[in-house]
């Protein structure tokens, strides 16, 4: 039998031994952020959590990451970059939680292409929103501190700062969208416009792969049935293009509150 058809089969495969406490290089940190967004977009487009964001080893150790303190201005560069990476993972996890919650509430039109099955995993082991934003603000401060020093990796640090700011605005926007009756759509639009501006200056050529940080066979260890074949992911460039289109669509949604009636909204959509 094909092992991909039975996750309970014992097969000879090399176990993934990636250590989440390992300090990876600054180029690998940037690459890991971009590749995580690629998997996030694959999940949003309809693939399962177990085939996309949950192939990231960090996502299986959220509680451990929550307990790690943020570095300070006197910390080494490796520790600062690791703290920033930890923050990015936690913020992405929080974004996935808000998106999943909105989809499971049934408030989305034509949601049948979206997979809400958690496959025995959980979104519960995470910080409150305010703690995540505190870590994000600390990361921004630390990265700006690095930019003010004489570093040869200034361009890469600037790109990591760009990713952190995009993630912060995206998290804020999904939180604003989750509020009842569209009460915070203007605030969501402001954050989405920030993302659009940040995406204009993005550089996807500086990041590097991190061996072992994404395990496509992780679904064999989950408690329930998952699709047997790994997902064929699109390129980073295509993923960011899709992300930009998503931001554009969300921005247009924010203008709904500007119409005085349903009739005026329907007329605008027709023309």
PDB file of C-alpha atoms in Angstrom:
ATOM      1  CA  UNK A   1       0.000   0.000   0.000  1.00  0.00           C
ATOM      2  CA  UNK A   2       1.110   3.518  -0.700  1.00  0.00           C
ATOM      3  CA  UNK A   3       2.153   5.049   2.686  1.00  0.00           C
ATOM      4  CA  UNK A   4       0.484   8.293   1.653  1.00  0.00           C
ATOM      5  CA  UNK A   5      -2.890   6.520   1.794  1.00  0.00           C
ATOM      6  CA  UNK A   6      -2.493   5.288   5.363  1.00  0.00           C
ATOM      7  CA  UNK A   7      -1.020   7.641   7.960  1.00  0.00           C
ATOM      8  CA  UNK A   8      -0.834   4.755  10.448  1.00  0.00           C
ATOM      9  CA  UNK A   9       1.696   2.768   8.458  1.00  0.00           C
ATOM     10  CA  UNK A  10       5.214   2.404   9.781  1.00  0.00           C
ATOM     11  CA  UNK A  11       7.571   3.645   7.108  1.00  0.00           C
ATOM     12  CA  UNK A  12      11.286   4.169   7.099  1.00  0.00           C
ATOM     13  CA  UNK A  13      11.737   7.913   6.922  1.00  0.00           C
ATOM     14  CA  UNK A  14      14.250  10.249   8.438  1.00  0.00           C
ATOM     15  CA  UNK A  15      12.647  12.062  11.383  1.00  0.00           C
ATOM     16  CA  UNK A  16      12.555  15.840  11.390  1.00  0.00           C
ATOM     17  CA  UNK A  17      14.919  17.023  14.129  1.00  0.00           C
ATOM     18  CA  UNK A  18      14.629  20.785  13.618  1.00  0.00           C
ATOM     19  CA  UNK A  19      15.239  22.648  16.886  1.00  0.00           C
ATOM     20  CA  UNK A  20      12.996  25.698  17.347  1.00  0.00           C
ATOM     21  CA  UNK A  21      15.507  27.231  19.786  1.00  0.00           C
ATOM     22  CA  UNK A  22      18.172  27.272  17.076  1.00  0.00           C
ATOM     23  CA  UNK A  23      19.361  30.726  16.004  1.00  0.00           C
ATOM     24  CA  UNK A  24      19.076  30.803  12.228  1.00  0.00           C
ATOM     25  CA  UNK A  25      20.796  33.388  10.041  1.00  0.00           C
ATOM     26  CA  UNK A  26      19.214  36.729   9.211  1.00  0.00           C
ATOM     27  CA  UNK A  27      18.752  35.677   5.573  1.00  0.00           C
ATOM     28  CA  UNK A  28      17.056  32.455   6.673  1.00  0.00           C
ATOM     29  CA  UNK A  29      14.795  34.422   9.014  1.00  0.00           C
ATOM     30  CA  UNK A  30      13.602  36.584   6.128  1.00  0.00           C
ATOM     31  CA  UNK A  31      13.160  33.522   3.928  1.00  0.00           C
ATOM     32  CA  UNK A  32      11.169  31.706   6.604  1.00  0.00           C
ATOM     33  CA  UNK A  33       8.799  34.693   6.965  1.00  0.00           C
ATOM     34  CA  UNK A  34       8.133  34.751   3.217  1.00  0.00           C
ATOM     35  CA  UNK A  35       7.617  30.996   3.021  1.00  0.00           C
ATOM     36  CA  UNK A  36       5.231  31.080   5.967  1.00  0.00           C
ATOM     37  CA  UNK A  37       3.112  33.676   4.177  1.00  0.00           C
ATOM     38  CA  UNK A  38       3.132  31.430   1.088  1.00  0.00           C
ATOM     39  CA  UNK A  39       1.591  28.653   3.169  1.00  0.00           C
ATOM     40  CA  UNK A  40      -0.855  31.030   4.817  1.00  0.00           C
ATOM     41  CA  UNK A  41      -2.123  32.095   1.394  1.00  0.00           C
ATOM     42  CA  UNK A  42      -2.378  28.441   0.339  1.00  0.00           C
ATOM     43  CA  UNK A  43      -4.581  27.822   3.401  1.00  0.00           C
ATOM     44  CA  UNK A  44      -6.772  30.837   2.660  1.00  0.00           C
ATOM     45  CA  UNK A  45      -7.161  29.638  -0.931  1.00  0.00           C
ATOM     46  CA  UNK A  46      -8.706  26.360   0.256  1.00  0.00           C
ATOM     47  CA  UNK A  47      -6.020  23.875   1.317  1.00  0.00           C
ATOM     48  CA  UNK A  48      -6.049  22.341   4.785  1.00  0.00           C
ATOM     49  CA  UNK A  49      -4.163  23.623   7.810  1.00  0.00           C
ATOM     50  CA  UNK A  50      -2.221  20.374   8.055  1.00  0.00           C
ATOM     51  CA  UNK A  51      -0.876  20.828   4.520  1.00  0.00           C
ATOM     52  CA  UNK A  52      -0.008  24.516   4.811  1.00  0.00           C
ATOM     53  CA  UNK A  53       0.768  26.605   7.904  1.00  0.00           C
ATOM     54  CA  UNK A  54       0.890  23.590  10.216  1.00  0.00           C
ATOM     55  CA  UNK A  55       3.790  22.144   8.240  1.00  0.00           C
ATOM     56  CA  UNK A  56       5.803  24.848  10.031  1.00  0.00           C
ATOM     57  CA  UNK A  57       7.551  23.242  13.004  1.00  0.00           C
ATOM     58  CA  UNK A  58       7.225  26.469  15.039  1.00  0.00           C
ATOM     59  CA  UNK A  59       3.420  26.192  14.882  1.00  0.00           C
ATOM     60  CA  UNK A  60       3.596  22.999  16.943  1.00  0.00           C
ATOM     61  CA  UNK A  61       5.432  24.760  19.780  1.00  0.00           C
ATOM     62  CA  UNK A  62       3.337  27.909  20.268  1.00  0.00           C
ATOM     63  CA  UNK A  63       3.128  27.482  24.038  1.00  0.00           C
ATOM     64  CA  UNK A  64       6.920  27.271  24.262  1.00  0.00           C
ATOM     65  CA  UNK A  65       7.324  30.382  22.092  1.00  0.00           C
ATOM     66  CA  UNK A  66       4.836  32.268  24.273  1.00  0.00           C
ATOM     67  CA  UNK A  67       7.049  31.697  27.319  1.00  0.00           C
ATOM     68  CA  UNK A  68      10.207  33.089  25.723  1.00  0.00           C
ATOM     69  CA  UNK A  69      11.073  36.656  26.783  1.00  0.00           C
ATOM     70  CA  UNK A  70      11.765  39.315  24.202  1.00  0.00           C
ATOM     71  CA  UNK A  71      15.402  40.399  23.765  1.00  0.00           C
ATOM     72  CA  UNK A  72      16.591  43.866  24.775  1.00  0.00           C
ATOM     73  CA  UNK A  73      18.722  46.563  23.171  1.00  0.00           C
ATOM     74  CA  UNK A  74      21.787  45.026  24.775  1.00  0.00           C
ATOM     75  CA  UNK A  75      21.098  41.535  23.387  1.00  0.00           C
ATOM     76  CA  UNK A  76      23.180  40.052  20.606  1.00  0.00           C
ATOM     77  CA  UNK A  77      22.021  40.418  17.020  1.00  0.00           C
ATOM     78  CA  UNK A  78      21.266  36.692  16.818  1.00  0.00           C
ATOM     79  CA  UNK A  79      18.988  36.902  19.863  1.00  0.00           C
ATOM     80  CA  UNK A  80      17.239  40.000  18.504  1.00  0.00           C
ATOM     81  CA  UNK A  81      16.541  38.349  15.151  1.00  0.00           C
ATOM     82  CA  UNK A  82      15.310  35.213  16.916  1.00  0.00           C
ATOM     83  CA  UNK A  83      12.955  37.316  19.054  1.00  0.00           C
ATOM     84  CA  UNK A  84      11.627  39.017  15.927  1.00  0.00           C
ATOM     85  CA  UNK A  85      11.073  35.639  14.257  1.00  0.00           C
ATOM     86  CA  UNK A  86       9.243  34.362  17.332  1.00  0.00           C
ATOM     87  CA  UNK A  87       7.009  37.418  17.245  1.00  0.00           C
ATOM     88  CA  UNK A  88       6.258  36.969  13.544  1.00  0.00           C
ATOM     89  CA  UNK A  89       5.244  33.340  14.093  1.00  0.00           C
ATOM     90  CA  UNK A  90       2.968  34.241  17.017  1.00  0.00           C
ATOM     91  CA  UNK A  91       1.367  37.095  15.062  1.00  0.00           C
ATOM     92  CA  UNK A  92       0.770  34.807  12.075  1.00  0.00           C
ATOM     93  CA  UNK A  93      -0.758  32.222  14.410  1.00  0.00           C
ATOM     94  CA  UNK A  94      -3.046  34.927  15.786  1.00  0.00           C
ATOM     95  CA  UNK A  95      -4.087  35.969  12.262  1.00  0.00           C
ATOM     96  CA  UNK A  96      -4.952  32.365  11.396  1.00  0.00           C
ATOM     97  CA  UNK A  97      -7.019  32.125  14.571  1.00  0.00           C
ATOM     98  CA  UNK A  98      -9.112  35.194  13.704  1.00  0.00           C
ATOM     99  CA  UNK A  99      -9.631  34.041  10.107  1.00  0.00           C
ATOM    100  CA  UNK A 100     -10.599  30.535  11.230  1.00  0.00           C
ATOM    101  CA  UNK A 101     -12.995  31.925  13.868  1.00  0.00           C
ATOM    102  CA  UNK A 102     -14.755  34.129  11.322  1.00  0.00           C
ATOM    103  CA  UNK A 103     -15.134  31.237   8.896  1.00  0.00           C
ATOM    104  CA  UNK A 104     -16.503  28.828  11.527  1.00  0.00           C
ATOM    105  CA  UNK A 105     -19.141  31.361  12.570  1.00  0.00           C
ATOM    106  CA  UNK A 106     -20.722  31.011   9.127  1.00  0.00           C
ATOM    107  CA  UNK A 107     -20.708  34.733   8.374  1.00  0.00           C
ATOM    108  CA  UNK A 108     -18.925  34.301   5.033  1.00  0.00           C
ATOM    109  CA  UNK A 109     -20.598  33.858   1.655  1.00  0.00           C
ATOM    110  CA  UNK A 110     -19.582  30.730  -0.290  1.00  0.00           C
ATOM    111  CA  UNK A 111     -17.237  29.342   2.341  1.00  0.00           C
ATOM    112  CA  UNK A 112     -17.393  25.754   1.044  1.00  0.00           C
ATOM    113  CA  UNK A 113     -13.913  26.038  -0.495  1.00  0.00           C
ATOM    114  CA  UNK A 114     -12.373  26.857   2.889  1.00  0.00           C
ATOM    115  CA  UNK A 115     -11.174  24.047   5.173  1.00  0.00           C
ATOM    116  CA  UNK A 116     -11.911  24.685   8.860  1.00  0.00           C
ATOM    117  CA  UNK A 117     -10.896  21.227  10.135  1.00  0.00           C
ATOM    118  CA  UNK A 118      -8.136  21.599  12.746  1.00  0.00           C
ATOM    119  CA  UNK A 119      -7.106  17.900  12.510  1.00  0.00           C
ATOM    120  CA  UNK A 120      -6.738  17.588  16.273  1.00  0.00           C
ATOM    121  CA  UNK A 121      -4.723  20.799  16.598  1.00  0.00           C
ATOM    122  CA  UNK A 122      -5.710  23.883  18.569  1.00  0.00           C
ATOM    123  CA  UNK A 123      -5.563  27.659  18.446  1.00  0.00           C
ATOM    124  CA  UNK A 124      -5.893  27.962  22.222  1.00  0.00           C
ATOM    125  CA  UNK A 125      -2.239  28.056  23.332  1.00  0.00           C
ATOM    126  CA  UNK A 126      -1.528  31.680  22.537  1.00  0.00           C
ATOM    127  CA  UNK A 127      -0.983  35.088  24.111  1.00  0.00           C
ATOM    128  CA  UNK A 128      -3.739  37.693  24.441  1.00  0.00           C
ATOM    129  CA  UNK A 129      -3.844  40.223  21.601  1.00  0.00           C
ATOM    130  CA  UNK A 130      -2.206  42.950  23.679  1.00  0.00           C
ATOM    131  CA  UNK A 131       0.793  40.725  24.477  1.00  0.00           C
ATOM    132  CA  UNK A 132       1.314  39.935  20.779  1.00  0.00           C
ATOM    133  CA  UNK A 133       1.178  43.623  19.869  1.00  0.00           C
ATOM    134  CA  UNK A 134       3.620  44.442  22.663  1.00  0.00           C
ATOM    135  CA  UNK A 135       6.048  41.931  21.170  1.00  0.00           C
ATOM    136  CA  UNK A 136       5.504  43.410  17.708  1.00  0.00           C
ATOM    137  CA  UNK A 137       6.231  46.928  18.968  1.00  0.00           C
ATOM    138  CA  UNK A 138       9.345  45.638  20.734  1.00  0.00           C
ATOM    139  CA  UNK A 139      10.459  43.970  17.492  1.00  0.00           C
ATOM    140  CA  UNK A 140      10.003  47.194  15.546  1.00  0.00           C
ATOM    141  CA  UNK A 141      12.051  49.069  18.134  1.00  0.00           C
ATOM    142  CA  UNK A 142      14.830  46.470  18.091  1.00  0.00           C
ATOM    143  CA  UNK A 143      14.989  46.386  14.292  1.00  0.00           C
ATOM    144  CA  UNK A 144      15.162  50.172  14.098  1.00  0.00           C
ATOM    145  CA  UNK A 145      17.977  49.995  16.633  1.00  0.00           C
ATOM    146  CA  UNK A 146      19.855  47.579  14.361  1.00  0.00           C
ATOM    147  CA  UNK A 147      19.283  49.865  11.383  1.00  0.00           C
ATOM    148  CA  UNK A 148      20.911  52.720  13.292  1.00  0.00           C
ATOM    149  CA  UNK A 149      24.102  50.698  13.788  1.00  0.00           C
ATOM    150  CA  UNK A 150      26.781  50.044  11.190  1.00  0.00           C
ATOM    151  CA  UNK A 151      25.633  46.675   9.869  1.00  0.00           C
ATOM    152  CA  UNK A 152      26.479  45.054   6.575  1.00  0.00           C
ATOM    153  CA  UNK A 153      23.011  43.424   6.591  1.00  0.00           C
ATOM    154  CA  UNK A 154      21.103  46.715   6.729  1.00  0.00           C
ATOM    155  CA  UNK A 155      19.041  45.904   3.633  1.00  0.00           C
ATOM    156  CA  UNK A 156      17.964  42.529   5.011  1.00  0.00           C
ATOM    157  CA  UNK A 157      17.071  44.055   8.398  1.00  0.00           C
ATOM    158  CA  UNK A 158      14.966  46.646   6.569  1.00  0.00           C
ATOM    159  CA  UNK A 159      13.143  43.846   4.724  1.00  0.00           C
ATOM    160  CA  UNK A 160      12.456  42.006   7.993  1.00  0.00           C
ATOM    161  CA  UNK A 161      11.087  45.251   9.444  1.00  0.00           C
ATOM    162  CA  UNK A 162       8.874  45.515   6.366  1.00  0.00           C
ATOM    163  CA  UNK A 163       7.476  42.015   7.016  1.00  0.00           C
ATOM    164  CA  UNK A 164       6.824  42.789  10.690  1.00  0.00           C
ATOM    165  CA  UNK A 165       4.951  45.983   9.822  1.00  0.00           C
ATOM    166  CA  UNK A 166       2.886  44.159   7.192  1.00  0.00           C
ATOM    167  CA  UNK A 167       2.024  41.458   9.714  1.00  0.00           C
ATOM    168  CA  UNK A 168       1.064  44.034  12.355  1.00  0.00           C
ATOM    169  CA  UNK A 169      -1.275  45.868   9.978  1.00  0.00           C
ATOM    170  CA  UNK A 170      -2.792  42.618   8.712  1.00  0.00           C
ATOM    171  CA  UNK A 171      -3.446  41.411  12.262  1.00  0.00           C
ATOM    172  CA  UNK A 172      -5.008  44.748  13.172  1.00  0.00           C
ATOM    173  CA  UNK A 173      -7.194  44.651  10.068  1.00  0.00           C
ATOM    174  CA  UNK A 174      -8.573  41.145  10.763  1.00  0.00           C
ATOM    175  CA  UNK A 175      -9.271  42.180  14.364  1.00  0.00           C
ATOM    176  CA  UNK A 176     -11.154  45.254  13.135  1.00  0.00           C
ATOM    177  CA  UNK A 177     -13.089  43.109  10.639  1.00  0.00           C
ATOM    178  CA  UNK A 178     -14.108  40.750  13.448  1.00  0.00           C
ATOM    179  CA  UNK A 179     -15.962  43.503  15.287  1.00  0.00           C
ATOM    180  CA  UNK A 180     -19.749  43.406  15.061  1.00  0.00           C
ATOM    181  CA  UNK A 181     -21.780  45.347  12.491  1.00  0.00           C
ATOM    182  CA  UNK A 182     -18.742  46.696  10.675  1.00  0.00           C
ATOM    183  CA  UNK A 183     -18.111  49.199  13.453  1.00  0.00           C
ATOM    184  CA  UNK A 184     -14.352  49.385  12.774  1.00  0.00           C
ATOM    185  CA  UNK A 185     -14.212  49.250   8.974  1.00  0.00           C
ATOM    186  CA  UNK A 186     -12.609  52.725   8.655  1.00  0.00           C
ATOM    187  CA  UNK A 187      -9.777  51.643  10.968  1.00  0.00           C
ATOM    188  CA  UNK A 188      -9.391  48.395   9.013  1.00  0.00           C
ATOM    189  CA  UNK A 189      -9.122  50.361   5.770  1.00  0.00           C
ATOM    190  CA  UNK A 190      -6.307  52.500   7.200  1.00  0.00           C
ATOM    191  CA  UNK A 191      -4.295  49.381   8.051  1.00  0.00           C
ATOM    192  CA  UNK A 192      -4.963  47.808   4.645  1.00  0.00           C
ATOM    193  CA  UNK A 193      -3.746  50.946   2.889  1.00  0.00           C
ATOM    194  CA  UNK A 194      -0.546  50.717   4.941  1.00  0.00           C
ATOM    195  CA  UNK A 195      -0.054  47.156   3.714  1.00  0.00           C
ATOM    196  CA  UNK A 196      -0.555  48.240   0.109  1.00  0.00           C
ATOM    197  CA  UNK A 197       2.140  50.869   0.546  1.00  0.00           C
ATOM    198  CA  UNK A 198       4.541  48.427   2.230  1.00  0.00           C
ATOM    199  CA  UNK A 199       4.070  45.830  -0.508  1.00  0.00           C
ATOM    200  CA  UNK A 200       5.287  48.312  -3.139  1.00  0.00           C
ATOM    201  CA  UNK A 201       8.831  48.251  -1.754  1.00  0.00           C
ATOM    202  CA  UNK A 202       9.126  44.536  -0.972  1.00  0.00           C
ATOM    203  CA  UNK A 203      12.184  42.545  -2.107  1.00  0.00           C
ATOM    204  CA  UNK A 204      11.807  38.756  -2.375  1.00  0.00           C
ATOM    205  CA  UNK A 205      15.355  37.982  -3.518  1.00  0.00           C
ATOM    206  CA  UNK A 206      17.216  38.250  -0.202  1.00  0.00           C
ATOM    207  CA  UNK A 207      15.765  35.377   1.830  1.00  0.00           C
ATOM    208  CA  UNK A 208      17.150  31.844   2.059  1.00  0.00           C
ATOM    209  CA  UNK A 209      15.575  28.443   2.744  1.00  0.00           C
ATOM    210  CA  UNK A 210      15.782  26.928   6.220  1.00  0.00           C
ATOM    211  CA  UNK A 211      16.275  23.144   6.001  1.00  0.00           C
ATOM    212  CA  UNK A 212      13.746  21.267   8.120  1.00  0.00           C
ATOM    213  CA  UNK A 213      11.617  24.200   9.283  1.00  0.00           C
ATOM    214  CA  UNK A 214       8.701  23.044   7.099  1.00  0.00           C
ATOM    215  CA  UNK A 215       7.826  19.358   7.206  1.00  0.00           C
ATOM    216  CA  UNK A 216       5.316  18.317   4.488  1.00  0.00           C
ATOM    217  CA  UNK A 217       4.904  14.933   6.209  1.00  0.00           C
ATOM    218  CA  UNK A 218       3.847  16.413   9.552  1.00  0.00           C
ATOM    219  CA  UNK A 219       0.254  15.357   8.851  1.00  0.00           C
ATOM    220  CA  UNK A 220       1.262  11.728   9.502  1.00  0.00           C
ATOM    221  CA  UNK A 221       1.560  12.626  13.187  1.00  0.00           C
ATOM    222  CA  UNK A 222      -1.875  14.238  13.525  1.00  0.00           C
ATOM    223  CA  UNK A 223      -4.820  12.575  15.242  1.00  0.00           C
ATOM    224  CA  UNK A 224      -7.313  12.602  12.375  1.00  0.00           C
ATOM    225  CA  UNK A 225      -7.427  11.918   8.664  1.00  0.00           C
ATOM    226  CA  UNK A 226      -5.616  14.434   6.479  1.00  0.00           C
ATOM    227  CA  UNK A 227      -5.089  14.624   2.723  1.00  0.00           C
ATOM    228  CA  UNK A 228      -2.201  12.251   1.916  1.00  0.00           C
ATOM    229  CA  UNK A 229      -0.405  14.277  -0.727  1.00  0.00           C
ATOM    230  CA  UNK A 230       1.648  17.386   0.101  1.00  0.00           C
ATOM    231  CA  UNK A 231       0.409  20.602  -1.478  1.00  0.00           C
ATOM    232  CA  UNK A 232       2.248  21.956  -4.495  1.00  0.00           C
ATOM    233  CA  UNK A 233       2.904  25.529  -3.390  1.00  0.00           C
ATOM    234  CA  UNK A 234       3.118  28.457  -5.782  1.00  0.00           C
ATOM    235  CA  UNK A 235       6.155  30.734  -5.846  1.00  0.00           C
ATOM    236  CA  UNK A 236       6.720  33.485  -3.302  1.00  0.00           C
ATOM    237  CA  UNK A 237       6.169  36.086  -6.008  1.00  0.00           C
ATOM    238  CA  UNK A 238       2.799  34.571  -6.885  1.00  0.00           C
ATOM    239  CA  UNK A 239       1.841  34.306  -3.206  1.00  0.00           C
ATOM    240  CA  UNK A 240       2.590  37.970  -2.557  1.00  0.00           C
ATOM    241  CA  UNK A 241       0.660  38.874  -5.691  1.00  0.00           C
ATOM    242  CA  UNK A 242      -2.336  36.948  -4.341  1.00  0.00           C
ATOM    243  CA  UNK A 243      -1.847  38.599  -0.955  1.00  0.00           C
ATOM    244  CA  UNK A 244      -1.895  42.015  -2.619  1.00  0.00           C
ATOM    245  CA  UNK A 245      -5.120  41.147  -4.440  1.00  0.00           C
ATOM    246  CA  UNK A 246      -6.622  39.982  -1.138  1.00  0.00           C
ATOM    247  CA  UNK A 247      -5.726  43.313   0.446  1.00  0.00           C
ATOM    248  CA  UNK A 248      -7.306  45.170  -2.480  1.00  0.00           C
ATOM    249  CA  UNK A 249     -10.546  43.218  -2.112  1.00  0.00           C
ATOM    250  CA  UNK A 250     -10.654  43.774   1.639  1.00  0.00           C
ATOM    251  CA  UNK A 251     -10.042  47.488   1.104  1.00  0.00           C
ATOM    252  CA  UNK A 252     -12.982  47.680  -1.294  1.00  0.00           C
ATOM    253  CA  UNK A 253     -15.182  45.964   1.295  1.00  0.00           C
ATOM    254  CA  UNK A 254     -14.424  48.772   3.735  1.00  0.00           C
ATOM    255  CA  UNK A 255     -16.184  51.247   1.432  1.00  0.00           C
ATOM    256  CA  UNK A 256     -19.529  49.517   1.950  1.00  0.00           C
ATOM    257  CA  UNK A 257     -20.340  51.777   4.896  1.00  0.00           C
ATOM    258  CA  UNK A 258     -20.089  54.816   2.598  1.00  0.00           C
ATOM    259  CA  UNK A 259     -23.315  53.915   0.788  1.00  0.00           C
ATOM    260  CA  UNK A 260     -26.577  55.190   2.310  1.00  0.00           C
ATOM    261  CA  UNK A 261     -28.645  52.193   1.170  1.00  0.00           C
ATOM    262  CA  UNK A 262     -28.456  48.709  -0.291  1.00  0.00           C
ATOM    263  CA  UNK A 263     -29.848  50.048  -3.566  1.00  0.00           C
ATOM    264  CA  UNK A 264     -27.009  52.553  -3.994  1.00  0.00           C
ATOM    265  CA  UNK A 265     -24.491  49.800  -3.233  1.00  0.00           C
ATOM    266  CA  UNK A 266     -26.016  47.483  -5.863  1.00  0.00           C
ATOM    267  CA  UNK A 267     -25.988  50.273  -8.434  1.00  0.00           C
ATOM    268  CA  UNK A 268     -22.284  50.928  -7.773  1.00  0.00           C
ATOM    269  CA  UNK A 269     -21.470  47.238  -8.159  1.00  0.00           C
ATOM    270  CA  UNK A 270     -23.276  47.103 -11.512  1.00  0.00           C
ATOM    271  CA  UNK A 271     -21.365  50.045 -12.930  1.00  0.00           C
TER     272      UNK A 271
END
